[in-house]
XYZ file of C-alpha atoms in Angstrom:
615
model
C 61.373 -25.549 -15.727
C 61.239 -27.177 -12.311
C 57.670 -26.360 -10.359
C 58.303 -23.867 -7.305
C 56.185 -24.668 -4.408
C 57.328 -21.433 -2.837
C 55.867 -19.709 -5.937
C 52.479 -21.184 -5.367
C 52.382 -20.741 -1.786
C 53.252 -16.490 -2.449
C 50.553 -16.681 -4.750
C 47.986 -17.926 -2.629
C 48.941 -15.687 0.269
C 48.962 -12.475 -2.115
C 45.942 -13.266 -4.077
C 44.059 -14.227 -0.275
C 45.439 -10.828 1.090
C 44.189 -8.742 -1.954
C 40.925 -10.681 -1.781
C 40.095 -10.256 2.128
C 41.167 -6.382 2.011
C 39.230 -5.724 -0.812
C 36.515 -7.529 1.215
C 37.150 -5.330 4.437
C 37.787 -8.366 6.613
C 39.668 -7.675 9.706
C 43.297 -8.151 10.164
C 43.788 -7.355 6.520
C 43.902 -3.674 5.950
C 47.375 -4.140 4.361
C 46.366 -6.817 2.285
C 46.789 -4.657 -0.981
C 50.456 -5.294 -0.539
C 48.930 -8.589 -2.159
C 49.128 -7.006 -5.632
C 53.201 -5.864 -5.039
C 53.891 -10.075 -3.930
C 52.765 -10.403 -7.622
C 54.483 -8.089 -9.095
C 57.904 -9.677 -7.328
C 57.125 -13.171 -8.437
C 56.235 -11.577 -12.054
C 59.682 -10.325 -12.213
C 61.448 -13.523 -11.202
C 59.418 -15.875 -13.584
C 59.857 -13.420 -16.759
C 63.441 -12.626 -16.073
C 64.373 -16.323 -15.741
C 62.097 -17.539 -18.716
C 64.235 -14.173 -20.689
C 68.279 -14.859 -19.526
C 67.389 -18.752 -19.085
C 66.787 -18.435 -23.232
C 69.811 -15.705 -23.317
C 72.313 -18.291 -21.919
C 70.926 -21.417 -24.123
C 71.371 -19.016 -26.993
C 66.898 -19.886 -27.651
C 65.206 -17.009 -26.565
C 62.668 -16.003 -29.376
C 60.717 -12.678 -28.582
C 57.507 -13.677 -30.885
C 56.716 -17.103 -28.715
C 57.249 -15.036 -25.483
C 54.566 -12.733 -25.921
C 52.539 -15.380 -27.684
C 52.647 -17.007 -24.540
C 52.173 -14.422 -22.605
C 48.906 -13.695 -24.465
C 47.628 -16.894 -24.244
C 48.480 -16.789 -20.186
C 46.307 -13.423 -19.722
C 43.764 -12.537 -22.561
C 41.111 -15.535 -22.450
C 40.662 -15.293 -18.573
C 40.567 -11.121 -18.789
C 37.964 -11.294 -21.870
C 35.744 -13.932 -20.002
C 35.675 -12.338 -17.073
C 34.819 -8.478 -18.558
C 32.521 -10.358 -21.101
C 30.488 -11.790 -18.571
C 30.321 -8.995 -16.198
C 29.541 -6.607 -19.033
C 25.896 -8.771 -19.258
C 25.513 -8.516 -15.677
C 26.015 -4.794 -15.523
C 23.624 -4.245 -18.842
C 20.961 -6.291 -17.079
C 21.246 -5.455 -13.311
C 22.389 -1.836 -13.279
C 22.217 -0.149 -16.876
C 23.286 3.307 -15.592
C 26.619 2.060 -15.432
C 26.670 0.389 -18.599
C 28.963 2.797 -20.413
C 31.247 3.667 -17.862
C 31.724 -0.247 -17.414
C 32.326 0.165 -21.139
C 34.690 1.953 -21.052
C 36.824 0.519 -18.250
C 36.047 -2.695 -20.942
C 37.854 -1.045 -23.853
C 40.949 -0.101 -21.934
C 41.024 -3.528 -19.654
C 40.871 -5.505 -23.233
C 43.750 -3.999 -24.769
C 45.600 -3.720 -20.703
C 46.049 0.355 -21.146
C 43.374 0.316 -18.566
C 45.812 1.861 -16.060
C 46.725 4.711 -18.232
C 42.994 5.038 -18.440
C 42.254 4.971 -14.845
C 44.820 7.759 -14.166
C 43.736 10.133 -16.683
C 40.259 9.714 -15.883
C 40.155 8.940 -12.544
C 42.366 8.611 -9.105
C 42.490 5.087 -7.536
C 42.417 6.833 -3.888
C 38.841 8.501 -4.835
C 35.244 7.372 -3.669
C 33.953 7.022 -6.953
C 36.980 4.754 -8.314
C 35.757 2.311 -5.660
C 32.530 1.545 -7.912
C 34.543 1.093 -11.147
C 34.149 -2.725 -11.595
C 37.214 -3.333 -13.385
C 39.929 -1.271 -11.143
C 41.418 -4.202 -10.324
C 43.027 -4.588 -13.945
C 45.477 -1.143 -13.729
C 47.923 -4.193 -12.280
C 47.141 -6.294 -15.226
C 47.888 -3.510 -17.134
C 51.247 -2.486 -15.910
C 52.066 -6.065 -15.887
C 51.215 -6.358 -19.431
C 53.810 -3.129 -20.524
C 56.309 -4.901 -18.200
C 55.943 -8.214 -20.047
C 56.338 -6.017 -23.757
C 59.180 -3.471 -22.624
C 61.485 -5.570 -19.971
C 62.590 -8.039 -22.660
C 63.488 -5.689 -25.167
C 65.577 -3.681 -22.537
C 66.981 -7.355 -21.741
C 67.737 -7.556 -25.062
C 69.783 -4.498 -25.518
C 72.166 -5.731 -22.939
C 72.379 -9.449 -23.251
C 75.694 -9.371 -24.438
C 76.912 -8.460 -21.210
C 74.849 -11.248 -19.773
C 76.760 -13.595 -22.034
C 80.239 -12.095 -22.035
C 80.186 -9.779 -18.582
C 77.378 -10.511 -15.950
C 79.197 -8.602 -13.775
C 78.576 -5.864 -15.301
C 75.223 -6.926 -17.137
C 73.619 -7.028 -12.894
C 75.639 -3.514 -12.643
C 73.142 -2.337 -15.663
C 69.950 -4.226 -13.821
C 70.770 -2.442 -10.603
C 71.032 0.881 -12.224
C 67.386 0.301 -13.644
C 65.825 -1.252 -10.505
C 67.786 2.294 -8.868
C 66.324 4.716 -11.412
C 62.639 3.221 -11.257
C 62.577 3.960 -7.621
C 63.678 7.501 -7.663
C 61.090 7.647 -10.345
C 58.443 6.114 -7.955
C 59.828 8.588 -4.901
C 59.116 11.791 -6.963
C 56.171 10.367 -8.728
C 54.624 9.881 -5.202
C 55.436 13.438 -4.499
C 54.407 15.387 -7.248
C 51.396 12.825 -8.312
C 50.508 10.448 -6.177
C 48.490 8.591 -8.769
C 50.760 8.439 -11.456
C 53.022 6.755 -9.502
C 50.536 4.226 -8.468
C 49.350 3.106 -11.884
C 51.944 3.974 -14.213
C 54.635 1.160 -15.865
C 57.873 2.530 -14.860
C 57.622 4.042 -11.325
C 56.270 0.461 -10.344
C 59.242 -1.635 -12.379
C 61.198 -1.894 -9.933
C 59.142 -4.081 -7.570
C 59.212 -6.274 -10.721
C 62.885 -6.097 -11.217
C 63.733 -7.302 -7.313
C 62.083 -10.282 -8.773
C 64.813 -10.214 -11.927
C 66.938 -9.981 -8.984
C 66.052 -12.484 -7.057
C 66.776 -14.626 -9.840
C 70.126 -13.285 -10.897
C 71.502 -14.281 -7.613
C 69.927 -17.558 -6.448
C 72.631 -19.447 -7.640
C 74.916 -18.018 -4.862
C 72.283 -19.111 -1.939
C 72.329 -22.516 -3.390
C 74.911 -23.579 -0.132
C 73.401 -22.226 2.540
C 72.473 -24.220 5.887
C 68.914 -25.422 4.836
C 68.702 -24.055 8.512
C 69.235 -21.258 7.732
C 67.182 -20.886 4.787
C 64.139 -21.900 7.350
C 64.752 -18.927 9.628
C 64.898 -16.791 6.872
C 62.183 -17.904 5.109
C 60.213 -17.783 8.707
C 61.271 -13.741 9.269
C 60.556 -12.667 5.517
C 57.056 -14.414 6.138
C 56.417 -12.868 9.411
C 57.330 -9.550 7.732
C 54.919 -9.904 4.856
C 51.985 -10.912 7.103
C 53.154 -8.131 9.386
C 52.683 -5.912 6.542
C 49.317 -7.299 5.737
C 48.050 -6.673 8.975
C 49.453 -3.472 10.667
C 49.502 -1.220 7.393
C 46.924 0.705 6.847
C 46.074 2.207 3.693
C 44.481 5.631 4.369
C 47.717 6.124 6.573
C 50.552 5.812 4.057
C 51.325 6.855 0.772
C 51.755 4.153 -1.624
C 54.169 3.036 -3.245
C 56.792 4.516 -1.043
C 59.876 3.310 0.767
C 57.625 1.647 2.925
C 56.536 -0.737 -0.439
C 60.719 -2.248 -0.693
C 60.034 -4.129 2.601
C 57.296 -6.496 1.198
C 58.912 -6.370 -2.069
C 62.579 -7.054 -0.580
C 60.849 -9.843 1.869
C 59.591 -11.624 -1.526
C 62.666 -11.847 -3.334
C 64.454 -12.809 -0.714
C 62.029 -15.960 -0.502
C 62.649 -16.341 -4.020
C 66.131 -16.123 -3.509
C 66.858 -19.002 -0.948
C 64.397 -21.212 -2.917
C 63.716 -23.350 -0.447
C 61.127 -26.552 -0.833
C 59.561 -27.479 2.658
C 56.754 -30.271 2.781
C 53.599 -27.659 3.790
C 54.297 -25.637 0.535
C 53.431 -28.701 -1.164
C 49.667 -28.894 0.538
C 47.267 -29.170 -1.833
C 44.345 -26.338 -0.733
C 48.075 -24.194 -0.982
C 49.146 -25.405 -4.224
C 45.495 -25.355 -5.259
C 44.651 -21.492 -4.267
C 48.432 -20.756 -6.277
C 47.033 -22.245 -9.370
C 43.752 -20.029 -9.114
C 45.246 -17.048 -7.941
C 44.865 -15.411 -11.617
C 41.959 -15.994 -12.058
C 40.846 -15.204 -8.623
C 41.879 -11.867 -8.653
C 40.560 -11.560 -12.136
C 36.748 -12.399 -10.831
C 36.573 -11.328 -6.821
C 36.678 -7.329 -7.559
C 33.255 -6.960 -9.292
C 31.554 -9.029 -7.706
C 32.572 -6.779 -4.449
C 31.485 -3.975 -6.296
C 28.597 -5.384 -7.116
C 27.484 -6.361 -2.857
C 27.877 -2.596 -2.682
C 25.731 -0.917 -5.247
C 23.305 -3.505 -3.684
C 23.916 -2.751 -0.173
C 25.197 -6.151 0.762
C 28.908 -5.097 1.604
C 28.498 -4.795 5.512
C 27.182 -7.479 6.911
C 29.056 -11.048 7.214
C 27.423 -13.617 5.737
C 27.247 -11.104 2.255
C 30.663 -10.866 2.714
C 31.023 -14.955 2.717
C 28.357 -15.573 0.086
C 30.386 -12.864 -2.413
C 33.568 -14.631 -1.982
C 32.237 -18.042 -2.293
C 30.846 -16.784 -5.770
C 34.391 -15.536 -6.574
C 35.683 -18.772 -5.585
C 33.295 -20.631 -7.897
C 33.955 -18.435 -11.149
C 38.016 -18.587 -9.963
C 37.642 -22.554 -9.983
C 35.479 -22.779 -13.550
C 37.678 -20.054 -15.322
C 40.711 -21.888 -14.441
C 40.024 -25.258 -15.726
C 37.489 -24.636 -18.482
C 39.887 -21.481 -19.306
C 43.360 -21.598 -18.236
C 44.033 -25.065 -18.348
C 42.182 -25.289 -21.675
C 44.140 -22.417 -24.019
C 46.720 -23.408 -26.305
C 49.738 -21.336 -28.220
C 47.843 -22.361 -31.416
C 44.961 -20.434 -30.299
C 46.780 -16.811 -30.628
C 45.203 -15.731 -33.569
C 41.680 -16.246 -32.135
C 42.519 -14.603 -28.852
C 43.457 -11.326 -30.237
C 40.518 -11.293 -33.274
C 38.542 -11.734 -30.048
C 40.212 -9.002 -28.067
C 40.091 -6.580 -30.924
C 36.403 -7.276 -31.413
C 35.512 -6.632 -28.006
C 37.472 -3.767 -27.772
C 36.423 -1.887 -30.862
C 32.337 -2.558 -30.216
C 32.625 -1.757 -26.542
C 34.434 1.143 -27.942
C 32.472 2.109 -30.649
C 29.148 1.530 -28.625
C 30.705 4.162 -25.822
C 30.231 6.888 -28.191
C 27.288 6.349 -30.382
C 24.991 4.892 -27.402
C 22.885 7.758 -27.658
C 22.041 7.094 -31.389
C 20.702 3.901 -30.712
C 16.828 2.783 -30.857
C 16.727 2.816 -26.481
C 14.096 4.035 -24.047
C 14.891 8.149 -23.829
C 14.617 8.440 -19.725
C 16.832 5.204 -19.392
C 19.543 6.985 -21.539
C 19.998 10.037 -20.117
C 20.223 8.583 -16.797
C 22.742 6.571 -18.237
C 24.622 9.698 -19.930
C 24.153 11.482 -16.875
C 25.897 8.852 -15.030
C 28.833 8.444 -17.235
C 29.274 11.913 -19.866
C 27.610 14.689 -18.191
C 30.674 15.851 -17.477
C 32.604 16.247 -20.460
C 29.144 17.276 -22.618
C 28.921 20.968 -23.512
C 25.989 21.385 -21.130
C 28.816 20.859 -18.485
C 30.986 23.082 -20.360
C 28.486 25.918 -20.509
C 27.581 25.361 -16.544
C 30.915 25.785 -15.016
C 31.930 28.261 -18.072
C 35.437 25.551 -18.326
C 36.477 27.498 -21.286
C 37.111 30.888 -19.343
C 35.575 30.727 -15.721
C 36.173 27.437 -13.892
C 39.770 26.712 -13.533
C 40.688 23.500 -13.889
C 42.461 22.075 -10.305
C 45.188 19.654 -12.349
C 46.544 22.821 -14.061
C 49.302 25.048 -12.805
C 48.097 28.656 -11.738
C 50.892 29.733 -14.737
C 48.416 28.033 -17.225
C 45.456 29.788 -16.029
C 43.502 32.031 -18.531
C 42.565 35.283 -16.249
C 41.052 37.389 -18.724
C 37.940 36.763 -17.048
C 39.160 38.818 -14.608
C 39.298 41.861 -16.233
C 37.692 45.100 -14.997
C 35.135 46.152 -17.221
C 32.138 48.036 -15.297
C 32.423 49.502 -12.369
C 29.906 47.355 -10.176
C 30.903 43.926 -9.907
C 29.367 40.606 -8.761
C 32.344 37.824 -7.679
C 30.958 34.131 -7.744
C 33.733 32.677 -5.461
C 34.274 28.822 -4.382
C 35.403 25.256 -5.586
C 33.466 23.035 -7.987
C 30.239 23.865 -5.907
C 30.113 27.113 -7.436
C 31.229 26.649 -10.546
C 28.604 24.023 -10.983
C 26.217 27.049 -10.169
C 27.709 29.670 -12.334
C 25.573 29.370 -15.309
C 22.648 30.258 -13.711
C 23.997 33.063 -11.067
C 24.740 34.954 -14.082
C 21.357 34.210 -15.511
C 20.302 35.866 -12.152
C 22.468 38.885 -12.367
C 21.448 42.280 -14.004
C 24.325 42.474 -16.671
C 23.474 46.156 -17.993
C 24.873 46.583 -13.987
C 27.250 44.393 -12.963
C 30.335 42.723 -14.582
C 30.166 39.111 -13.119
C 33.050 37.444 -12.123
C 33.570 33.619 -11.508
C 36.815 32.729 -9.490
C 35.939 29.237 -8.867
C 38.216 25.556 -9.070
C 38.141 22.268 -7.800
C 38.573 20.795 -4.523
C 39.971 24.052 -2.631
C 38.067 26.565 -0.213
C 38.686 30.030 -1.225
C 41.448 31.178 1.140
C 44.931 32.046 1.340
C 46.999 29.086 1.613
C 44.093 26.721 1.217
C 44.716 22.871 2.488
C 44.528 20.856 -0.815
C 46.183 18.105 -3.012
C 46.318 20.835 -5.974
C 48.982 23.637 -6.257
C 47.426 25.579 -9.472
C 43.843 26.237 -7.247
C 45.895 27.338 -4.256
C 47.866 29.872 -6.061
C 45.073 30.754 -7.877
C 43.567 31.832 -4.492
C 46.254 33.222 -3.355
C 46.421 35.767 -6.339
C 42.830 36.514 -5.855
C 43.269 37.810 -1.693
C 46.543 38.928 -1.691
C 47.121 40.741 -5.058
C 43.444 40.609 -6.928
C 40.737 41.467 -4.650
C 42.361 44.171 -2.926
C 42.933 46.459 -6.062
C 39.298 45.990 -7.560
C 37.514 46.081 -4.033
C 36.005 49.429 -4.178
C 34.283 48.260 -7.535
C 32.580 44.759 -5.382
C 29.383 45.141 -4.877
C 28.827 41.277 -3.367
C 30.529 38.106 -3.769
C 28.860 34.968 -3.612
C 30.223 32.017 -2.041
C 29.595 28.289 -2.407
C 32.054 25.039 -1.263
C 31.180 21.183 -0.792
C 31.158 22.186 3.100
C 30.139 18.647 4.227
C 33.759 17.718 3.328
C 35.111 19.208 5.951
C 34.982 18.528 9.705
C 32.771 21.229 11.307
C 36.027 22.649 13.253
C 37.768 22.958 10.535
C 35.087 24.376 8.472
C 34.181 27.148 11.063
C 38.007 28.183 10.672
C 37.447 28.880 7.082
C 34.009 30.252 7.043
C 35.949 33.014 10.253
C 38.358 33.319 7.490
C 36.342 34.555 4.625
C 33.673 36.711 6.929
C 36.521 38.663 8.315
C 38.913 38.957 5.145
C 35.067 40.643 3.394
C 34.485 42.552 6.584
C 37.541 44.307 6.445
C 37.079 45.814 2.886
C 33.143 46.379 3.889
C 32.036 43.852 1.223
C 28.455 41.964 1.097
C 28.799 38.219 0.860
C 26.143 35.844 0.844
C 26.595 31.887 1.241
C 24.984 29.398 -1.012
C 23.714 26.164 0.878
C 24.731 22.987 1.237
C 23.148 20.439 -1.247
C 22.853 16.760 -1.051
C 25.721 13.770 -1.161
C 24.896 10.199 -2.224
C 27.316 7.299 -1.689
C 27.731 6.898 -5.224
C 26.076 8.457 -8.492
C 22.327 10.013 -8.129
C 21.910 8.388 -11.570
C 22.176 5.195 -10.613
C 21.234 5.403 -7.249
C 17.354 6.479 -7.901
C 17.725 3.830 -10.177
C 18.225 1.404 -7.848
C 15.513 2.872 -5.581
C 13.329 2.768 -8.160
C 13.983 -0.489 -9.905
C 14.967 -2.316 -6.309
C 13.862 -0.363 -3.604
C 17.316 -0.374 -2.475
C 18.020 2.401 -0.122
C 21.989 2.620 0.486
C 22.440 3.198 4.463
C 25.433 5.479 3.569
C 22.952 7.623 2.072
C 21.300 8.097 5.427
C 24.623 8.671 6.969
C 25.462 11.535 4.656
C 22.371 12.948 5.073
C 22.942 13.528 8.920
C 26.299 14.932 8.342
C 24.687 17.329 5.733
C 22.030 18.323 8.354
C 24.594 18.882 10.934
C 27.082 21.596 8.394
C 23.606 23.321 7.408
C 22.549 23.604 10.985
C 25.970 24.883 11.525
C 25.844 27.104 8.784
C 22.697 28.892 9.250
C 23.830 29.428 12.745
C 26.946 30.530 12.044
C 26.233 32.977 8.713
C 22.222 33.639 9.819
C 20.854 35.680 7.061
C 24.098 35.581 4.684
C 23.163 31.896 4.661
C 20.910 30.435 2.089
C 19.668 27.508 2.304
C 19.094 24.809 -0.116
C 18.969 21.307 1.219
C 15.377 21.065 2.780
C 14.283 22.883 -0.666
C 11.969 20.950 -2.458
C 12.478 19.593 -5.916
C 11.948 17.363 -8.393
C 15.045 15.033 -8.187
C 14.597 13.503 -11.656
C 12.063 15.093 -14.954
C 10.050 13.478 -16.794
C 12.989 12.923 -20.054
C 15.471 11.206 -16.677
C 17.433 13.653 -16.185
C 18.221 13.930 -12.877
C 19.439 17.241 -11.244
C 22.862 15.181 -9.886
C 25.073 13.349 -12.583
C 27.689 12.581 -9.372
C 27.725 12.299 -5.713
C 27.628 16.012 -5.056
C 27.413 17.864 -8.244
C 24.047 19.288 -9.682
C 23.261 19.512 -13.376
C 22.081 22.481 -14.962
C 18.692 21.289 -14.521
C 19.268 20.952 -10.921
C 20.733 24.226 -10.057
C 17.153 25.679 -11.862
C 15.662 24.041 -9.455
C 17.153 25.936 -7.188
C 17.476 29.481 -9.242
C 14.001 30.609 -7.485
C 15.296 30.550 -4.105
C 18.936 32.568 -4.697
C 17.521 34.947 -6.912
C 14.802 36.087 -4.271
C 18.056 36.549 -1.804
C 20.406 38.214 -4.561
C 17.986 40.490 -5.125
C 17.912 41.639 -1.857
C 21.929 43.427 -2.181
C 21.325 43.770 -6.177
C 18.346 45.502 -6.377
């Protein structure tokens, strides 16, 4: 097939976009519409290799994905191979979560992986080396499932295409809708999963299907065309900005639409043949493939803000782009498929197998359970047993109709109600450790990422409800039996206005039934993992400057706090402790969240003030 200059030139503009934004240069806060360009010119080149083999009656299935394989697996398995060294070496702590996004990258289910275990719009998701491959991934499933779909229907392509594109509309049509009510419901799942991203792929397909009708048009024409849908995409890339829109959304077809419709007019002008273009085009896979750790990496060391960082990362991602592509790339062969996926299934089932027995094997004891700390802490039973997940902490991704309440359940007739988001569940372990239980029933109504209130602001509709329930139809039928509820939240993440408007709320709903409360304080918030940031303190004498930022924020709630609550309020964060024992483990496995061991640390302090209304 003919060589598209246009093609190259859409690659180098999308990869360049992704890269910058990712990057935080200027002028490029929409450059994420980079990966959706992609996605477009995916579409056009596998539904033209696919009806271009339908219509010469030589399409074979088995040498498409061969080729497909040989395309994308050696690059992908360099480039996690090589970082999974660096990581090992540099910054252990993350070695098994950079395992694990390893497993699920090698076999491209990585974005089924990052969705179940993560959310691409959280903090934390920023630090996972390998997010970048969720588009790989989808890619991947488009490049198994869109051919055999194809398939299905290429009679009408041969016979009918009439009503063969009548079919391929109806797809691109239901993939969308699919994306729309994804977006609603969960915002995530439309953002890494297959089919409620198809249809970007599918405009490509489109694009393609009716190029042969633009073929006459004024060349002209085509340049003023091709001039708008340009402005548009770089219009995109620099006025959107991603904490202000939802994405993908109706605002995603006008990219998309702008990049077929280059495709479409296929026109060939004399700068899209420039060689730095063509040049960045042909090193566009592997570019994106090797600039996202290497980002993440200037930030665990501190080296994201300032300019000449910035430039030096880059360069480096420039340098690995150039060397995977021709000692890569260039040098794979279709007789080389057998190798490829031995290698791919190898790497997949150590890095897999080493995820779950790294414990078991001969390593330095404080250096693990940092490192376990850091990535399983919160799926171990020591997690389960300090929110009580199995009856007590309610799970924020559930629906309130799914919620086990027979924790709830009146049995004494003094109760103690630990009340709050994941900041008191993590302490609920050791409040009832605290509590006198031949005299009070204790009660945990805690869940993630919602301040106990009616009609709480959140993304989750099961902990609202949930809260709901407990003021409007719970509380007020046990009240007489409350002898204190205890209340903790992650304050710090909210502004201070809006937090005093929810603090108001929950003094005066108590006041009204005459009911104790007491506050638990404010604890401490790293930019990312405790685990791995004393490591890096201790190993580097790296000290993050976010930290120092989130420190004054912190200072400013508990000022605000103790102000506010005076007495009620207890506070924690100018407590000292001992941040990490003598075995490494460290009394936060997260940004925010303290182990059991850390909440002892604290278990002094609140039972002294407990006592005081329990005694």
């Amino acid at each position: 097939m003919k060589f598209r200059n246009d093609i190259s030139l859409l690659r180098a503009i999308s990869v360049l976009a992704v890269l910058f934004f990712h990057f935080k240069l200027r002028y490029f806060s929409g450059g994420f519409i980079g990966v959706d360009i992609f996605f477009v010119i995916s579409g056009y080149l596998m539904t033209r290799i696919v009806l271009s083999g339908f219509k010469n009656d030589n399409f074979d299935l088995l040498s498409f994905y061969k080729k497909r394989v040989v395309r994308i697996f050696p690059a992908l398995l360099a480039m996690i191979s090589f970082f999974a060294l660096i990581i090992g070496l540099l910054i252990p702590t993350q070695i098994i979560n950079y395992l694990k996004y390893f497993y699920s990258s090698s076999l491209f289910f990585s974005n089924i992986f990052y969705y179940l275990n993560s959310n691409y719009f959280d903090t934390a998701s920023q630090f996972n080396f390998l997010l970048h491959t969720w588009s790989l991934s989808v890619e991947w499933q488009f490049y198994m499932i869109y051919p055999l779909i194809l398939m299905l229907i290429r009679k009408f392509y041969v016979n009918n295409k009439n009503k063969f594109i009548l079919f391929f509309c109806l797809m691109i049509i239901i993939s969308l809708i699919s994306m729309l009510l994804h977006s609603k419901a969960d915002r995530s799942f439309s953002f890494f999963m297959f089919y409620p991203r198809a249809w970007e792929m599918m405009f490509g397909g489109l694009a393609f299907l009716f190029e042969g009708r633009f073929k006459k048009i004024n060349l002209n024409l085509k340049k003023v065309i091709l001039a708008l849908c340009l402005l548009v995409i770089f219009s995109c890339i620099y006025l959107i900005k991603e904490y202000k829109v939802v994405w993908p959304s109706l605002l995603t077809i006008i990219p998309v639409v702008s990049t077929a419709i280059i495709l479409l007019i296929n026109i060939d002008l004399k700068f899209f043949n420039n060689k730095l273009v063509r040049f960045v085009g042909d090193i566009s896979y592997s570019l994106y493939l090797w600039h996202w750790p290497f980002w993440v990496i200037s930030m665990y060391f501190a080296l994201n803000d300032r300019l000449r960082y910035k430039v030096l990362f880059i360069c480096l991602s420039f340098i690995f782009a150039i060397i995977s592509y021709y000692s890569i790339e260039k040098k794979t062969s279709d007789n080389k498929i057998k190798p490829i996926l031995i290698t791919s299934f190898i790497l997949f089932t150590v890095s897999f197998i080493v995820t779950k027995l790294y414990k078991e094997l001969p390593a330095n004891n404080y250096m693990k359970n940092l490192i376990f700390c850091a990535s399983d802490y919160k799926y171990s039973e020591e997690a389960t047993k300090q929110y009580n997940f199995i009856k007590g902490h309610k799970n924020g991704e559930d629906r309130f109709n799914e919620y086990d309440l027979s924790n709830l359940k009146i049995k004494k007739d003094s109760v103690v109600i630990l009340l709050g988001d994941s900041h008191a569940g993590m302490m609920s372990e050791m409040i009832e450790e605290i509590i006198d239980k031949d005299k009070y029933q204790f009660i945990q109504v805690t869940t993630d990422a919602t301040y106990p209130m009616i009609d709480s602001k959140t993304n989750f509709e099961g902990p609202r409800e949930f809260f709901n329930y407990f003021f409007v139809d719970y509380f007020p039928k046990i009240k007489d039996k409350v002898k204190l509820v205890i209340i903790n939240s992650n304050y710090s993440g909210y502004p201070i206005k809006d937090l005093a408007l929810k603090i108001d709320f929950s003094q005066k709903y108590f006041a009204q039934y005459n009911v104790d409360t007491v506050y638990l304080g404010q604890t401490d918030t790293y930019y990312f993992d405790y685990p791995t940031t004393d490591y890096l303190e201790q190993r580097y004498s790296i000290h993050q400057p976010l930290n120092l930022e989130l420190s004054r924020k912190n200072n400013q709630v508990n000022l605000f706090l103790e102000d506010h609550l005076k007495n009620k309020y207890i506070n924690l964060l100018n407590v000292s402790i001992q941040k990490v024992n003598k075995s490494g483990i460290p009394y936060m496995y997260d940004t925010h969240h303290l182990t059991s061991y850390g909440c002892d640390q604290y278990k002094d302090i609140i039972k002294e003030k407990l006592n005081e209304y329990l005694q």
